[in-house]
Amino acid sequence: MATLTKNPGSGTSVGSGAIWNNPGNITTENASYADTTVADPTPPSSFTLVAYNFDFSGSGLLDSDTVTVVEVRWKWFYDAVPGGVSKNTSIIGYTDAPALTGGGSNVSDNANLPSANAFSGWFDITGTFTSNQLRQTNWGVGLIVTWASGLPASVAKVDTCEVKVTYTQSSPVISPRFTRPSRRSTKYPFPVPVFSWMQSQPGIMVLPQPC
């Protein structure tokens, strides 16, 4: 098994409700936040905060690898001002996150956000996502928060998120080849084939090369 953990390369606010301000701030963990204000009675819920462009393609994940688990965690909190509490109500992985299409199951635990900036636990969004889908720029995950309790307004803030992929690496195809020795043996005054190995690309067989 191998694992990759990545932050998103892009963030955006999609849908309806209370818009997320500065969604691009979620790409790094640096106390620069995306934020939204949800309220009772309206708007009770936020837009979808979309994190995508995780660059798993450039991090060693191959189309031939087998994905076993995909998890996400958020670094988030609700602001003490104005004081209302917000909670997560939707966490979904998408094959095309900016378009909110190809979504998996909602894995939200419907729990209140913490009152101080901190990472959540890991949410399992594995679904049926393949390594090829995870390698695409638009694959991502969406978050919706909702007013929960307290004062009529709540400001939710997100610092960043991380996606962790656990996968089985595809087995390399090993094929033999023959190489000519650099000099002839004094015992055998003719070229003696030497058996060696070379590694080919997955799914491609390399035949032995004649001397």
Tab-separated table of N, CA, C and O in Angstrom, residues 43-170:
chain	number	residue	atom	x	y	z
A	43	PRO	N	-29.727	33.372	5.102
A	43	PRO	CA	-29.692	32.020	4.509
A	43	PRO	C	-29.135	31.018	5.521
A	43	PRO	O	-28.068	31.246	6.082
A	44	PRO	N	-29.839	29.942	5.764
A	44	PRO	CA	-29.390	29.004	6.797
A	44	PRO	C	-28.165	28.190	6.402
A	44	PRO	O	-27.439	27.704	7.264
A	45	SER	N	-27.943	28.041	5.093
A	45	SER	CA	-26.839	27.209	4.624
A	45	SER	C	-25.971	27.965	3.633
A	45	SER	O	-26.393	28.941	2.999
A	46	SER	N	-24.751	27.485	3.491
A	46	SER	CA	-23.792	28.139	2.610
A	46	SER	C	-23.857	27.592	1.196
A	46	SER	O	-24.474	26.547	0.927
A	47	PHE	N	-23.195	28.296	0.278
A	47	PHE	CA	-22.828	27.721	-0.997
A	47	PHE	C	-21.968	26.479	-0.720
A	47	PHE	O	-21.540	26.249	0.419
A	48	THR	N	-21.673	25.707	-1.746
A	48	THR	CA	-20.694	24.626	-1.618
A	48	THR	C	-19.290	25.205	-1.791
A	48	THR	O	-18.998	25.843	-2.807
A	49	LEU	N	-18.457	25.022	-0.791
A	49	LEU	CA	-17.048	25.392	-0.897
A	49	LEU	C	-16.343	24.221	-1.575
A	49	LEU	O	-16.275	23.121	-1.027
A	50	VAL	N	-15.834	24.459	-2.785
A	50	VAL	CA	-15.262	23.399	-3.600
A	50	VAL	C	-13.737	23.472	-3.558
A	50	VAL	O	-13.143	24.511	-3.866
A	51	ALA	N	-13.132	22.371	-3.152
A	51	ALA	CA	-11.673	22.223	-3.184
A	51	ALA	C	-11.343	21.231	-4.297
A	51	ALA	O	-11.864	20.115	-4.312
A	52	TYR	N	-10.489	21.627	-5.237
A	52	TYR	CA	-10.181	20.737	-6.364
A	52	TYR	C	-8.763	20.998	-6.864
A	52	TYR	O	-8.018	21.762	-6.267
A	53	ASN	N	-8.403	20.302	-7.956
A	53	ASN	CA	-7.065	20.440	-8.545
A	53	ASN	C	-5.994	19.983	-7.539
A	53	ASN	O	-5.083	20.735	-7.188
A	54	PHE	N	-6.084	18.731	-7.116
A	54	PHE	CA	-5.163	18.198	-6.105
A	54	PHE	C	-3.841	17.688	-6.686
A	54	PHE	O	-2.939	17.327	-5.940
A	55	ASP	N	-3.720	17.622	-7.987
A	55	ASP	CA	-2.467	17.250	-8.655
A	55	ASP	C	-1.972	15.869	-8.247
A	55	ASP	O	-0.780	15.657	-8.050
A	56	PHE	N	-2.873	14.900	-8.137
A	56	PHE	CA	-2.416	13.537	-7.881
A	56	PHE	C	-1.683	12.966	-9.092
A	56	PHE	O	-0.864	12.059	-8.955
A	57	SER	N	-1.971	13.510	-10.276
A	57	SER	CA	-1.283	13.045	-11.479
A	57	SER	C	0.206	13.321	-11.410
A	57	SER	O	1.026	12.497	-11.822
A	58	GLY	N	0.581	14.469	-10.868
A	58	GLY	CA	1.989	14.829	-10.776
A	58	GLY	C	2.672	14.308	-9.525
A	58	GLY	O	3.844	14.617	-9.286
A	59	SER	N	1.956	13.529	-8.718
A	59	SER	CA	2.501	13.060	-7.443
A	59	SER	C	2.773	11.567	-7.404
A	59	SER	O	3.025	11.011	-6.343
A	60	GLY	N	2.668	10.921	-8.556
A	60	GLY	CA	3.025	9.513	-8.620
A	60	GLY	C	1.870	8.543	-8.722
A	60	GLY	O	2.083	7.333	-8.854
A	61	LEU	N	0.611	9.007	-8.671
A	61	LEU	CA	-0.537	8.113	-8.812
A	61	LEU	C	-0.729	7.805	-10.293
A	61	LEU	O	-0.852	8.715	-11.114
A	62	LEU	N	-0.765	6.518	-10.649
A	62	LEU	CA	-0.897	6.092	-12.032
A	62	LEU	C	-2.310	5.595	-12.310
A	62	LEU	O	-3.014	5.135	-11.407
A	63	ASP	N	-2.721	5.663	-13.575
A	63	ASP	CA	-4.030	5.137	-13.959
A	63	ASP	C	-4.169	3.664	-13.608
A	63	ASP	O	-5.265	3.181	-13.318
A	64	SER	N	-3.067	2.936	-13.638
A	64	SER	CA	-3.099	1.498	-13.381
A	64	SER	C	-3.104	1.148	-11.894
A	64	SER	O	-3.253	-0.018	-11.529
A	65	ASP	N	-2.935	2.136	-11.004
A	65	ASP	CA	-2.977	1.882	-9.570
A	65	ASP	C	-4.430	1.670	-9.116
A	65	ASP	O	-5.361	2.205	-9.717
A	66	THR	N	-4.599	0.911	-8.043
A	66	THR	CA	-5.934	0.609	-7.528
A	66	THR	C	-6.190	1.383	-6.244
A	66	THR	O	-5.497	1.194	-5.245
A	67	VAL	N	-7.176	2.271	-6.283
A	67	VAL	CA	-7.519	3.090	-5.124
A	67	VAL	C	-8.317	2.257	-4.130
A	67	VAL	O	-9.278	1.560	-4.492
A	68	THR	N	-7.923	2.309	-2.858
A	68	THR	CA	-8.644	1.566	-1.824
A	68	THR	C	-9.415	2.489	-0.879
A	68	THR	O	-10.527	2.163	-0.475
A	69	VAL	N	-8.832	3.638	-0.509
A	69	VAL	CA	-9.504	4.564	0.402
A	69	VAL	C	-9.187	6.006	-0.028
A	69	VAL	O	-8.044	6.323	-0.365
A	70	VAL	N	-10.216	6.859	0.002
A	70	VAL	CA	-10.048	8.303	-0.217
A	70	VAL	C	-10.672	9.015	0.971
A	70	VAL	O	-11.848	8.784	1.297
A	71	GLU	N	-9.902	9.875	1.632
A	71	GLU	CA	-10.379	10.565	2.825
A	71	GLU	C	-10.083	12.060	2.725
A	71	GLU	O	-9.124	12.467	2.067
A	72	VAL	N	-10.900	12.847	3.389
A	72	VAL	CA	-10.690	14.291	3.434
A	72	VAL	C	-10.831	14.770	4.872
A	72	VAL	O	-11.604	14.206	5.659
A	73	ARG	N	-10.051	15.788	5.221
A	73	ARG	CA	-10.250	16.473	6.503
A	73	ARG	C	-10.141	17.970	6.265
A	73	ARG	O	-9.440	18.423	5.352
A	74	TRP	N	-10.861	18.724	7.094
A	74	TRP	CA	-10.930	20.181	6.946
A	74	TRP	C	-10.322	20.850	8.174
A	74	TRP	O	-10.498	20.381	9.291
A	75	LYS	N	-9.647	21.940	7.930
A	75	LYS	CA	-9.207	22.787	9.051
A	75	LYS	C	-10.147	23.981	9.080
A	75	LYS	O	-10.127	24.833	8.190
A	76	TRP	N	-10.962	24.076	10.124
A	76	TRP	CA	-12.103	24.982	10.126
A	76	TRP	C	-12.477	25.402	11.549
A	76	TRP	O	-11.992	24.848	12.526
A	77	PHE	N	-13.373	26.380	11.648
A	77	PHE	CA	-13.932	26.791	12.939
A	77	PHE	C	-15.047	27.797	12.705
A	77	PHE	O	-15.231	28.296	11.590
A	78	TYR	N	-15.820	28.085	13.756
A	78	TYR	CA	-16.779	29.194	13.671
A	78	TYR	C	-16.226	30.351	14.496
A	78	TYR	O	-15.615	30.155	15.548
A	79	ASP	N	-16.419	31.548	13.989
A	79	ASP	CA	-15.854	32.739	14.611
A	79	ASP	C	-16.639	33.114	15.867
A	79	ASP	O	-17.855	32.960	15.925
A	80	ALA	N	-15.904	33.602	16.874
A	80	ALA	CA	-16.543	34.036	18.121
A	80	ALA	C	-17.433	35.257	17.905
A	80	ALA	O	-18.324	35.539	18.711
A	81	VAL	N	-17.178	35.998	16.840
A	81	VAL	CA	-18.005	37.151	16.483
A	81	VAL	C	-18.667	36.834	15.143
A	81	VAL	O	-17.972	36.521	14.174
A	82	PRO	N	-19.984	36.862	15.028
A	82	PRO	CA	-20.969	37.326	16.009
A	82	PRO	C	-21.355	36.302	17.071
A	82	PRO	O	-22.109	36.657	17.981
A	83	GLY	N	-20.936	35.072	16.979
A	83	GLY	CA	-21.158	34.161	18.091
A	83	GLY	C	-22.073	32.989	17.834
A	83	GLY	O	-22.144	32.072	18.656
A	84	GLY	N	-22.805	32.993	16.726
A	84	GLY	CA	-23.627	31.827	16.413
A	84	GLY	C	-22.753	30.636	16.029
A	84	GLY	O	-21.621	30.785	15.575
A	85	VAL	N	-23.281	29.451	16.228
A	85	VAL	CA	-22.543	28.216	15.952
A	85	VAL	C	-22.972	27.657	14.592
A	85	VAL	O	-24.157	27.670	14.254
A	86	SER	N	-22.013	27.179	13.821
A	86	SER	CA	-22.329	26.539	12.540
A	86	SER	C	-21.847	25.098	12.550
A	86	SER	O	-20.982	24.715	13.344
A	87	LYS	N	-22.430	24.294	11.681
A	87	LYS	CA	-22.090	22.877	11.616
A	87	LYS	C	-21.917	22.460	10.158
A	87	LYS	O	-22.395	23.133	9.235
A	88	ASN	N	-21.196	21.353	9.947
A	88	ASN	CA	-21.078	20.820	8.589
A	88	ASN	C	-22.291	19.949	8.298
A	88	ASN	O	-22.711	19.159	9.139
A	89	THR	N	-22.861	20.122	7.114
A	89	THR	CA	-24.046	19.330	6.750
A	89	THR	C	-23.879	18.598	5.425
A	89	THR	O	-24.737	17.784	5.072
A	90	SER	N	-22.806	18.880	4.693
A	90	SER	CA	-22.584	18.165	3.438
A	90	SER	C	-21.093	18.116	3.134
A	90	SER	O	-20.437	19.159	3.060
A	91	ILE	N	-20.558	16.899	2.975
A	91	ILE	CA	-19.183	16.680	2.535
A	91	ILE	C	-19.243	15.586	1.478
A	91	ILE	O	-19.566	14.434	1.781
A	92	ILE	N	-18.976	15.954	0.235
A	92	ILE	CA	-19.157	15.043	-0.896
A	92	ILE	C	-17.969	15.150	-1.838
A	92	ILE	O	-17.498	16.255	-2.146
A	93	GLY	N	-17.464	14.013	-2.315
A	93	GLY	CA	-16.457	13.995	-3.368
A	93	GLY	C	-17.127	14.021	-4.730
A	93	GLY	O	-18.211	13.445	-4.919
A	94	TYR	N	-16.512	14.695	-5.712
A	94	TYR	CA	-17.088	14.845	-7.047
A	94	TYR	C	-16.035	14.543	-8.117
A	94	TYR	O	-14.875	14.957	-7.981
A	95	THR	N	-16.459	13.890	-9.199
A	95	THR	CA	-15.543	13.722	-10.330
A	95	THR	C	-15.317	15.054	-11.039
A	95	THR	O	-14.241	15.293	-11.586
A	96	ASP	N	-16.332	15.927	-11.064
A	96	ASP	CA	-16.183	17.284	-11.592
A	96	ASP	C	-16.710	18.235	-10.521
A	96	ASP	O	-17.876	18.617	-10.523
A	97	ALA	N	-15.830	18.614	-9.602
A	97	ALA	CA	-16.264	19.379	-8.437
A	97	ALA	C	-16.775	20.775	-8.772
A	97	ALA	O	-17.804	21.191	-8.225
A	98	PRO	N	-16.103	21.561	-9.641
A	98	PRO	CA	-16.645	22.895	-9.919
A	98	PRO	C	-18.055	22.860	-10.505
A	98	PRO	O	-18.813	23.816	-10.341
A	99	ALA	N	-18.399	21.771	-11.200
A	99	ALA	CA	-19.742	21.629	-11.756
A	99	ALA	C	-20.677	20.870	-10.824
A	99	ALA	O	-21.870	20.729	-11.116
A	100	LEU	N	-20.140	20.367	-9.690
A	100	LEU	CA	-20.914	19.564	-8.725
A	100	LEU	C	-21.588	18.376	-9.395
A	100	LEU	O	-22.764	18.054	-9.123
A	101	THR	N	-20.834	17.681	-10.272
A	101	THR	CA	-21.362	16.495	-10.940
A	101	THR	C	-20.492	15.284	-10.600
A	101	THR	O	-19.326	15.408	-10.242
A	102	GLY	N	-21.104	14.103	-10.743
A	102	GLY	CA	-20.394	12.868	-10.425
A	102	GLY	C	-20.136	12.721	-8.944
A	102	GLY	O	-19.103	12.191	-8.531
A	103	GLY	N	-21.084	13.162	-8.125
A	103	GLY	CA	-20.888	13.154	-6.680
A	103	GLY	C	-21.099	11.798	-6.046
A	103	GLY	O	-21.900	10.994	-6.515
A	104	GLY	N	-20.369	11.549	-4.972
A	104	GLY	CA	-20.545	10.341	-4.181
A	104	GLY	C	-21.552	10.581	-3.069
A	104	GLY	O	-22.411	11.465	-3.150
A	105	SER	N	-21.433	9.821	-2.000
A	105	SER	CA	-22.353	9.943	-0.867
A	105	SER	C	-21.954	11.099	0.049
A	105	SER	O	-20.775	11.447	0.150
A	106	ASN	N	-22.942	11.684	0.708
A	106	ASN	CA	-22.689	12.705	1.717
A	106	ASN	C	-22.197	12.022	2.993
A	106	ASN	O	-22.906	11.204	3.581
A	107	VAL	N	-20.973	12.358	3.416
A	107	VAL	CA	-20.392	11.694	4.594
A	107	VAL	C	-20.313	12.632	5.798
A	107	VAL	O	-19.626	12.348	6.776
A	108	SER	N	-21.013	13.753	5.736
A	108	SER	CA	-21.018	14.686	6.857
A	108	SER	C	-21.486	14.013	8.140
A	108	SER	O	-22.373	13.158	8.124
A	109	ASP	N	-20.872	14.413	9.262
A	109	ASP	CA	-21.343	13.896	10.559
A	109	ASP	C	-22.300	14.862	11.240
A	109	ASP	O	-22.734	14.642	12.366
A	110	ASN	N	-22.621	15.973	10.539
A	110	ASN	CA	-23.607	16.937	11.037
A	110	ASN	C	-23.212	17.517	12.392
A	110	ASN	O	-24.057	17.891	13.203
A	111	ALA	N	-21.901	17.595	12.622
A	111	ALA	CA	-21.403	18.084	13.917
A	111	ALA	C	-21.044	19.564	13.846
A	111	ALA	O	-20.714	20.104	12.777
A	112	ASN	N	-21.091	20.225	15.006
A	112	ASN	CA	-20.701	21.632	15.068
A	112	ASN	C	-19.226	21.802	14.756
A	112	ASN	O	-18.389	20.962	15.115
A	113	LEU	N	-18.894	22.886	14.090
A	113	LEU	CA	-17.492	23.227	13.899
A	113	LEU	C	-16.881	23.597	15.239
A	113	LEU	O	-17.592	24.042	16.151
A	114	PRO	N	-15.559	23.445	15.391
A	114	PRO	CA	-14.936	23.857	16.654
A	114	PRO	C	-14.910	25.373	16.777
A	114	PRO	O	-15.080	26.105	15.798
A	115	SER	N	-14.668	25.861	17.977
A	115	SER	CA	-14.628	27.308	18.216
A	115	SER	C	-13.230	27.881	17.987
A	115	SER	O	-13.040	29.092	18.068
A	116	ALA	N	-12.249	27.028	17.693
A	116	ALA	CA	-10.892	27.475	17.373
A	116	ALA	C	-10.412	26.703	16.155
A	116	ALA	O	-10.824	25.563	15.917
A	117	ASN	N	-9.531	27.317	15.379
A	117	ASN	CA	-9.046	26.729	14.136
A	117	ASN	C	-8.353	25.391	14.389
A	117	ASN	O	-7.339	25.321	15.083
A	118	ALA	N	-8.904	24.306	13.832
A	118	ALA	CA	-8.339	22.976	14.067
A	118	ALA	C	-8.788	22.026	12.973
A	118	ALA	O	-9.820	22.234	12.320
A	119	PHE	N	-7.999	20.966	12.758
A	119	PHE	CA	-8.373	19.947	11.794
A	119	PHE	C	-9.481	19.060	12.355
A	119	PHE	O	-9.493	18.722	13.534
A	120	SER	N	-10.372	18.684	11.472
A	120	SER	CA	-11.375	17.674	11.802
A	120	SER	C	-10.725	16.292	11.741
A	120	SER	O	-9.540	16.146	11.405
A	121	GLY	N	-11.517	15.271	12.045
A	121	GLY	CA	-11.075	13.920	11.746
A	121	GLY	C	-11.193	13.667	10.248
A	121	GLY	O	-11.644	14.528	9.480
A	122	TRP	N	-10.798	12.461	9.845
A	122	TRP	CA	-10.869	12.107	8.428
A	122	TRP	C	-12.269	11.616	8.079
A	122	TRP	O	-12.839	10.772	8.782
A	123	PHE	N	-12.804	12.138	6.969
A	123	PHE	CA	-14.090	11.684	6.430
A	123	PHE	C	-13.808	10.789	5.230
A	123	PHE	O	-13.071	11.170	4.314
A	124	ASP	N	-14.407	9.610	5.214
A	124	ASP	CA	-14.181	8.637	4.147
A	124	ASP	C	-15.102	8.938	2.963
A	124	ASP	O	-16.323	8.789	3.055
A	125	ILE	N	-14.518	9.383	1.848
A	125	ILE	CA	-15.299	9.699	0.649
A	125	ILE	C	-14.957	8.737	-0.485
A	125	ILE	O	-15.120	9.073	-1.664
A	126	THR	N	-14.498	7.541	-0.152
A	126	THR	CA	-13.967	6.614	-1.150
A	126	THR	C	-14.921	6.403	-2.312
A	126	THR	O	-14.561	6.592	-3.484
A	127	GLY	N	-16.146	5.979	-2.038
A	127	GLY	CA	-17.097	5.738	-3.120
A	127	GLY	C	-16.530	4.788	-4.161
A	127	GLY	O	-15.931	3.763	-3.842
A	128	THR	N	-16.705	5.151	-5.427
A	128	THR	CA	-16.201	4.336	-6.537
A	128	THR	C	-15.141	5.080	-7.339
A	128	THR	O	-14.918	4.778	-8.504
A	129	PHE	N	-14.482	6.049	-6.739
A	129	PHE	CA	-13.507	6.845	-7.480
A	129	PHE	C	-12.319	5.988	-7.905
A	129	PHE	O	-11.781	5.195	-7.127
A	130	THR	N	-11.898	6.171	-9.142
A	130	THR	CA	-10.751	5.450	-9.681
A	130	THR	C	-9.522	6.353	-9.664
A	130	THR	O	-9.625	7.578	-9.510
A	131	SER	N	-8.364	5.747	-9.853
A	131	SER	CA	-7.142	6.543	-9.900
A	131	SER	C	-7.166	7.515	-11.072
A	131	SER	O	-6.688	8.647	-10.959
A	132	ASN	N	-7.742	7.109	-12.187
A	132	ASN	CA	-7.838	8.015	-13.335
A	132	ASN	C	-8.670	9.240	-13.001
A	132	ASN	O	-8.318	10.375	-13.374
A	133	GLN	N	-9.780	9.067	-12.286
A	133	GLN	CA	-10.617	10.209	-11.898
A	133	GLN	C	-9.882	11.127	-10.933
A	133	GLN	O	-9.947	12.356	-11.057
A	134	LEU	N	-9.167	10.554	-9.978
A	134	LEU	CA	-8.438	11.370	-9.009
A	134	LEU	C	-7.316	12.168	-9.669
A	134	LEU	O	-6.921	13.221	-9.159
A	135	ARG	N	-6.807	11.694	-10.775
A	135	ARG	CA	-5.718	12.378	-11.484
A	135	ARG	C	-6.203	13.594	-12.283
A	135	ARG	O	-5.393	14.394	-12.748
A	136	GLN	N	-7.519	13.728	-12.434
A	136	GLN	CA	-8.054	14.830	-13.238
A	136	GLN	C	-8.090	16.134	-12.438
A	136	GLN	O	-8.329	16.137	-11.225
A	137	THR	N	-7.888	17.231	-13.134
A	137	THR	CA	-7.835	18.548	-12.497
A	137	THR	C	-9.120	18.888	-11.752
A	137	THR	O	-9.080	19.493	-10.670
A	138	ASN	N	-10.269	18.499	-12.299
A	138	ASN	CA	-11.549	18.910	-11.716
A	138	ASN	C	-12.060	17.978	-10.624
A	138	ASN	O	-13.106	18.257	-10.022
A	139	TRP	N	-11.349	16.856	-10.359
A	139	TRP	CA	-11.795	16.029	-9.244
A	139	TRP	C	-11.623	16.834	-7.949
A	139	TRP	O	-10.632	17.542	-7.759
A	140	GLY	N	-12.596	16.708	-7.042
A	140	GLY	CA	-12.471	17.458	-5.792
A	140	GLY	C	-13.537	17.091	-4.791
A	140	GLY	O	-14.239	16.083	-4.926
A	141	VAL	N	-13.673	17.938	-3.807
A	141	VAL	CA	-14.606	17.679	-2.707
A	141	VAL	C	-15.310	18.977	-2.338
A	141	VAL	O	-14.732	20.066	-2.449
A	142	GLY	N	-16.574	18.866	-1.942
A	142	GLY	CA	-17.354	20.044	-1.596
A	142	GLY	C	-17.829	20.019	-0.153
A	142	GLY	O	-18.079	18.952	0.419
A	143	LEU	N	-17.963	21.208	0.436
A	143	LEU	CA	-18.400	21.374	1.831
A	143	LEU	C	-19.538	22.388	1.906
A	143	LEU	O	-19.449	23.472	1.322
A	144	ILE	N	-20.585	22.029	2.624
A	144	ILE	CA	-21.656	22.975	2.953
A	144	ILE	C	-21.763	23.057	4.469
A	144	ILE	O	-21.745	22.024	5.158
A	145	VAL	N	-21.865	24.277	4.998
A	145	VAL	CA	-22.104	24.475	6.425
A	145	VAL	C	-23.458	25.139	6.613
A	145	VAL	O	-23.967	25.819	5.721
A	146	THR	N	-24.037	24.940	7.803
A	146	THR	CA	-25.377	25.427	8.109
A	146	THR	C	-25.382	26.041	9.503
A	146	THR	O	-24.659	25.580	10.399
A	147	TRP	N	-26.195	27.092	9.671
A	147	TRP	CA	-26.369	27.665	11.006
A	147	TRP	C	-26.898	26.572	11.935
A	147	TRP	O	-27.756	25.780	11.580
A	148	ALA	N	-26.375	26.531	13.165
A	148	ALA	CA	-26.757	25.457	14.087
A	148	ALA	C	-27.498	25.959	15.316
A	148	ALA	O	-28.554	25.419	15.674
A	149	SER	N	-26.932	26.970	15.996
A	149	SER	CA	-27.551	27.401	17.248
A	149	SER	C	-26.927	28.715	17.693
A	149	SER	O	-26.024	29.248	17.058
A	150	GLY	N	-27.428	29.240	18.814
A	150	GLY	CA	-26.866	30.464	19.372
A	150	GLY	C	-27.463	31.709	18.747
A	150	GLY	O	-28.642	31.733	18.383
A	151	LEU	N	-26.646	32.717	18.587
A	151	LEU	CA	-27.110	33.969	18.005
A	151	LEU	C	-27.543	33.772	16.559
A	151	LEU	O	-27.164	32.777	15.934
A	152	PRO	N	-28.338	34.701	16.026
A	152	PRO	CA	-28.943	34.483	14.708
A	152	PRO	C	-27.960	34.352	13.552
A	152	PRO	O	-28.354	33.922	12.474
A	153	ALA	N	-26.699	34.732	13.736
A	153	ALA	CA	-25.736	34.631	12.633
A	153	ALA	C	-24.487	33.890	13.099
A	153	ALA	O	-24.077	33.982	14.261
A	154	SER	N	-23.905	33.162	12.178
A	154	SER	CA	-22.679	32.437	12.469
A	154	SER	C	-21.711	32.595	11.296
A	154	SER	O	-22.109	32.427	10.133
A	155	VAL	N	-20.450	32.886	11.592
A	155	VAL	CA	-19.423	32.995	10.563
A	155	VAL	C	-18.556	31.739	10.624
A	155	VAL	O	-17.888	31.480	11.627
A	156	ALA	N	-18.605	30.968	9.566
A	156	ALA	CA	-17.766	29.769	9.458
A	156	ALA	C	-16.530	30.110	8.643
A	156	ALA	O	-16.612	30.810	7.629
A	157	LYS	N	-15.385	29.603	9.090
A	157	LYS	CA	-14.129	29.875	8.387
A	157	LYS	C	-13.395	28.561	8.116
A	157	LYS	O	-13.385	27.660	8.951
A	158	VAL	N	-12.784	28.474	6.927
A	158	VAL	CA	-12.014	27.295	6.536
A	158	VAL	C	-10.611	27.749	6.162
A	158	VAL	O	-10.434	28.621	5.311
A	159	ASP	N	-9.630	27.139	6.816
A	159	ASP	CA	-8.221	27.442	6.533
A	159	ASP	C	-7.741	26.654	5.317
A	159	ASP	O	-7.180	27.197	4.373
A	160	THR	N	-7.947	25.337	5.344
A	160	THR	CA	-7.545	24.481	4.229
A	160	THR	C	-8.243	23.138	4.358
A	160	THR	O	-9.008	22.898	5.287
A	161	CYS	N	-7.975	22.247	3.423
A	161	CYS	CA	-8.386	20.851	3.553
A	161	CYS	C	-7.277	19.979	2.987
A	161	CYS	O	-6.400	20.449	2.255
A	162	GLU	N	-7.303	18.706	3.341
A	162	GLU	CA	-6.348	17.733	2.834
A	162	GLU	C	-7.107	16.501	2.369
A	162	GLU	O	-8.056	16.074	3.023
A	163	VAL	N	-6.673	15.941	1.250
A	163	VAL	CA	-7.210	14.670	0.779
A	163	VAL	C	-6.098	13.636	0.835
A	163	VAL	O	-4.987	13.875	0.353
A	164	LYS	N	-6.402	12.498	1.436
A	164	LYS	CA	-5.434	11.397	1.542
A	164	LYS	C	-5.944	10.210	0.735
A	164	LYS	O	-7.067	9.747	0.935
A	165	VAL	N	-5.112	9.734	-0.173
A	165	VAL	CA	-5.459	8.594	-1.024
A	165	VAL	C	-4.574	7.414	-0.638
A	165	VAL	O	-3.347	7.528	-0.610
A	166	THR	N	-5.205	6.304	-0.313
A	166	THR	CA	-4.482	5.053	-0.072
A	166	THR	C	-4.732	4.151	-1.270
A	166	THR	O	-5.879	3.972	-1.695
A	167	TYR	N	-3.671	3.588	-1.819
A	167	TYR	CA	-3.814	2.824	-3.067
A	167	TYR	C	-2.772	1.716	-3.146
A	167	TYR	O	-1.758	1.729	-2.440
A	168	THR	N	-3.068	0.753	-4.016
A	168	THR	CA	-2.142	-0.331	-4.307
A	168	THR	C	-1.454	-0.032	-5.626
A	168	THR	O	-2.128	0.197	-6.643
A	169	GLN	N	-0.148	-0.015	-5.603
A	169	GLN	CA	0.609	0.288	-6.810
A	169	GLN	C	0.551	-0.888	-7.775
A	169	GLN	O	0.598	-2.045	-7.376
A	170	SER	N	0.444	-0.570	-9.063
A	170	SER	CA	0.423	-1.613	-10.077
A	170	SER	C	1.778	-2.295	-10.141
A	170	SER	O	2.816	-1.671	-9.925
